[in-house]
Each structure stands twice: as structure tokens, then as C-alpha cells.
């Protein structure tokens, strides 16, 4: 998280250099009418670098070609114009074309898609031969250069302190060829990558052979794994292109006519082969994200030679003002096609208007493919699809001069030294500390940190007002172990709570970690997994009818990563759940406390002596590896988790024995262009007789804060089971319907649908509703078995409100007539509720 914070700060106050590329942007219009001229040819004289204008007459070009000095604009029926441009810099070049004297007679043009249909059909028939991903095997070397830039820095960074310490950075301004806005380069990264591919069985992997990133310690590979080619992988032969979690329909897919209008502009000879120049534009009424651009199609092999794709404006996309992709494929000696070069440009901004002076971040990435081989390749997957190799040579400039496909300019090379100088400035160090605090919750002061800052104060019905202070050792103290502790006090119950945790990291990749902790604190039984609904001031304000209780715990946990797709956890824990008279009663049928101890003689308690094993199975999953925490980010495949928990009885007063197997499946999958679904399945069984705190308490949520892992209309302690199955299904339509409504489409709202169902069984010896069943402990008022009818609730909501907020409405469909202790029914209590939350999505 510190590394991420460092990168964010470099976006605000780092220095870079102007890349020596020639950039041109402009518009072509009719000199007499002022109307835009689409499909006009724009190219650098004496080169093959060119483009046609879009429907609004705009174009942009960027090249390193040393011969790019004269820009030519031409279109049949108009005069040809040439303009000298600034080589190695930015030029705004607008053309006003005049009709020639030999004017063409007017003609009636009728749309005819038959030729386009034949062209797309031929591309589809030759897809297996031309798509590199359809090869049985391949391996290649890839050079990746990435750069981050800051736009409008002069308008945003005007403070006297900034100008005093870092004002010289404005000497290195440049201008974007896509948007025409000024920017300041702030970071550069270079990587050499070896990619390996196998079609059957499907498997892809890559090794980061060498990497260096300005301002980042070379020993930290947290970000290095994202500098390869596996993330934001672009292949236009797929039906949809995923870029920043946004699905764009590919213009060369067979069903492209559903999304695009096509115009065959020209046929010419490129590299000695007949080639079609095709312009494509999104159809009217297409509300989902789509591209606008042009492509070159080889007329003999029907292979994609080159494509320029720019995200159309007006789609339901957040934070992205522009996305531009330029991909080029090469024909090999065996007459097959392979990747040659990919360029990606992205403009990240809060405000999406061109006239906005809001600071935004420009990201560019250039991939160059070399030395393709088509024999079986070694696939290194033990530690994930992306491996980062420790290469001491990568720290020397001589290495990069030897492996780069093209030389960096002197100013680009100076970025590394300049960023290091910026990091020594007091302003940078102050902002860096602030960003780190906001990201990881701890305010680090040298070897220690205080936090989490968001849990410093809260309140609940059991403790009253609860001040809390926490402390941990930072990575500056040790990168092998971390000690964390906290102390809290409740003004109502007048009790201190606290905990101490020791984390020992034996290996970060693969994960080998031991965690030992002891704590006494207040928890909420039967709540969901969201951390937002507990322990902070916001959750306290929207707490609802909560039922907190105390718990003590001493545990040891060992995490072991066999391979990236198979992880195991082994733990032993001694837990005790304490009763309280207000919210968590633990009484027998005579009204006496169950499980009293010498420390708590007046209230009951329940203890467990647990041994637990967890096995997690995934495939091609992206993870981040911090100094002490491994975070699972994303996979396109289902993730399965098997939990086996057993408790040994007879070791302590009030302890219980049981065996609890549990299986969980989580899966996120896309259904473009109709959004994305997320499914969660969980099933389990408890063997043995246990009191109600050890049963499966179905997850309720009495707050008005969104918790996707809990049932929004279910109370805490409402249903208990010893065998159960739970299904949660969420679908985001990504504005599929709202985008077709003229007024709503401008708001970029998104439709949400939720379906939640739980089914549970309860054997008589665990049923505490009646004394005759023989359960060891009486249920609290309102707790009951689910019976033969499953619990079902559905929800509908609107997300992307102001690009962050989400509001959901939930309806309870079953168990509405269940009688409650006060004589009312569930129909009278919570048949409907509204929750609110925040989500960050592109």
C-alpha cells in the first residue's frame, strides 16, 4: 500500500521529461461551409504513418519516425494540402480544404452492407489461422514501456510552497496528441517480458525478466507484476476487448454489424499486399461502451494488419475521458500472423468534459513483440501466471540500452534520477505520509504506526461510547515480522478491551506466514463479512437493532501457498463467547446461566477448542503481495474454498465438541454488453450437539449500510441452522436499459439486481425453541429454525450515482407471517428496506 501511495504522490508532484515523439492533432473542415470532412487521409509525407478523419473531422497522430516533417491532407474532390510540423514536439494542425475546379457531379449514395458482411464473414472463417491465441503454442519476448502524466499541472499546483520546492517541473511540459491538453510526465517504467502460451490445455504465463520503475525500490515487486503484458491484454480477434474492466465489442467480430456502421474507404497495396482500409463508427442508439476508428484488413489472408480504436464519448464509463488503442499485427515467413505492437492511451479524470481544468492522469503503454517461437513453451505457474525475476542487471543502464527495440531520449532517461530527487523534498514526504494513512488506515511515524484511524471512535448499545487506540510496527522496523496491538474502553459497560497480534513472514512469494494473536473484544454474532458495517462511527450512526456480545480468543494461524492456485491455512484457536443480559442471553430452561466461569460467575459463556483447515482452489488469479498481506484481486474462473473445523470438548469449563465442514464457491463473470454477474454459494453442516451461539446464524443486516454478504431484511439472531445452503446473486446491467432513455442516459446511472436465498435445517437436539427437544440452551427471543420454506429476498437498485454512490431497495418474499414474541409478524417489522453504499467502478 505504501508503494501505491508513492505512485499516487508521484502523480501530484514528481518530475519527468518530454518524450521526443512527433505529435499532431487537428480537424479537417470544408473551407466554404465549415462542415467537418470525414474520411480525409492524413499522413506524414514519405512514411506509412497515417490515419483518416472521423465523422466529426478529427484526427491525431503520434510517431517516432525521423522522417515525420511534412503532414499531408487529401481527399478525392478536394485540393491536397501540406503543412510543415514541429518534429519532436506537438503541433495543432487544422486543415480547411477547397473543392477542386473539376468538381464531381452529385450522386445518390445508398447504404449497402453486403460487401462488409462478406468481409466480416471472411475474417471469421480465417480467424483460427490469423488469431495468435489460436496457435497450439507460442513464446515471445516483449518490451513494455509505460508512462504516467499529469494534466493541467499549472492550474492545480499553484501553492507558494510547491512553486518554491518543485516549481522547476513546469519546464518539462508537453501536450497530448489525443486531447490537446498540456501535461507533465511523472513516471516511467520499462520491462522485458517472456510470454508463454498453450492452447490445450489452456494456459498462459509470463516472466518479468527485468523491470525498473522510477521512484520505486527495485527490491519491491508489488507493482512489477503489473508491468508485463498479461494485464490489459488486447486481442481484437476476441468478441469483446476488456480494458479497465470495461467491455468493448471488437469491430472484427462476426456480429460487429450489431454495434457498428462500416465504411470501406479504400483498397491499396501496403507492404506489397492488397489491403482494405475500413472505417467503423458506433451505431445510433448503442448505449454500451464501443470504439470509433479505422482498420487495415489484408485482402488475401483476411487478417487484421492494423487497427486504431478510440472509445466513443457518451458511453456509461467512469473516470475515463479517453481510451485509445493502436494495435499492429505482422505477417511471418510461414504466411501466418502474429502480434507486432500495441499502444494503449488512457485519460483518467473525475470530470469528463474537454474544457475542464480538473487535474487528470494520462497513462500510456507500448508493447513491442519480438522473437516469436511456435514450439511447446515451458509454462511456469507454480507462483501464479506472472512471475517476477530478480535481475540485478536491470539496475544498470547498459542492460536496457542492449535490450530496448528503440532508444530512449536523453530526457526520458533522466526521469529516474529526477524522481529520486523529488522524493527528498519535504513537501513530497508530507503528502506521502497523508496518502499512506488514507490507504492503509495507519499513520506511520518511522518504525511505528497509529490506527486504524477510522476506528478511533464508535459507539454501541453494550459499550456506549468506545474510544480506541491501535499501534503496529511498520516495514521500517522490520519487513519480516509485524507486531500489532489495540486498547479500547466502553463508557457504559466500563470494561477495557484489547488485543495483541504477531505476524511472522517466512516467505512472501510463495506465501509462508505465521500469525499468533490474543484478544478480548466485542463482536456481533450473525453479521455479514463487510467491515464497513462494524467498528466505525458511520456504522454506529446507522447501527439499527444490533445485539453485540464479548468474545475472547487466542489463536495461531499458518498460511501455506503450495502453488498460486492452491492455498492452505491451518489454525488452532481457543475461543469463548460471553453472554450479556441485554442482547446475548445464554440460559437453560430454568433461566440459569449456562457455562459460567470464575471470571464471569453471573453470566453464561460458550467455549470452543478449534482446529481448522482451509483449502482454497482458484485458477489464473491475480493477487498482490504486500509485505505482510496477500490480496486476491480477480479471476475469470470460479474460486472454491473448503473449510473443515472441529472442536475438542472437555478441555475447559463450558466447552463443546463438534465437526463443521463447509464449502463455498465465488464466481464473477461478464455478460457483455449486458453487464456483469457475481454468484456466491455456501453450504455446510454441523455434526454434534451445540448451543445456539455455535450454530450457523444466518447473516442479517439491521443497518442501512449496504452489505452484499448479508440479508438486508433479516434481523440478527432470526434464523439458526445446523445444515444450510445459501445463494447470493448480484447483477450489474451497466446502464444497459437506462442508456436507451434520452434523459437518463446522460446521468450514466446503472441498474442493479439482487437475488438472495437461504435454506436451513435444524435437528431437534439443537433446537432451542422448546424444552422437549433437549437442546442444551434456550434460544433468545425471536430466534427460530427456518423450516421447510427457504428465506428469499430480492433487490433492485441504482448505482453510479455521482460515479460513487449506490442505493438498493430490498423486499422480503418469504417468512412474512412468522409470529414474533411481541405478537407481531415479520410483515410488520422489516418486509422492505433501503440501503446505501459506495462502489468504485470504471
GROMACS .gro file of C-alpha atoms in nm, residues 615 617 639-644 660-666 680-685 724-726:
model
   24
  615UNK     CA    1  -0.817  -2.520   0.125
  617UNK     CA    2  -0.868  -2.355  -0.515
  639UNK     CA    3  -1.299  -1.993  -0.671
  640UNK     CA    4  -1.370  -2.287  -0.438
  641UNK     CA    5  -1.298  -2.291  -0.066
  642UNK     CA    6  -1.328  -2.594   0.163
  643UNK     CA    7  -1.334  -2.531   0.539
  644UNK     CA    8  -1.302  -2.812   0.792
  660UNK     CA    9  -1.824  -2.846   1.079
  661UNK     CA   10  -1.743  -2.895   0.706
  662UNK     CA   11  -1.826  -2.604   0.476
  663UNK     CA   12  -1.794  -2.548   0.101
  664UNK     CA   13  -1.800  -2.209  -0.073
  665UNK     CA   14  -1.797  -2.106  -0.439
  666UNK     CA   15  -1.750  -1.749  -0.564
  680UNK     CA   16  -2.183  -1.673  -0.409
  681UNK     CA   17  -2.276  -2.028  -0.298
  682UNK     CA   18  -2.219  -2.164   0.051
  683UNK     CA   19  -2.326  -2.493   0.211
  684UNK     CA   20  -2.235  -2.653   0.543
  685UNK     CA   21  -2.324  -2.900   0.815
  724UNK     CA   22  -2.770  -2.492   0.537
  725UNK     CA   23  -2.723  -2.366   0.184
  726UNK     CA   24  -2.701  -2.002   0.077
   0.00000   0.00000   0.00000
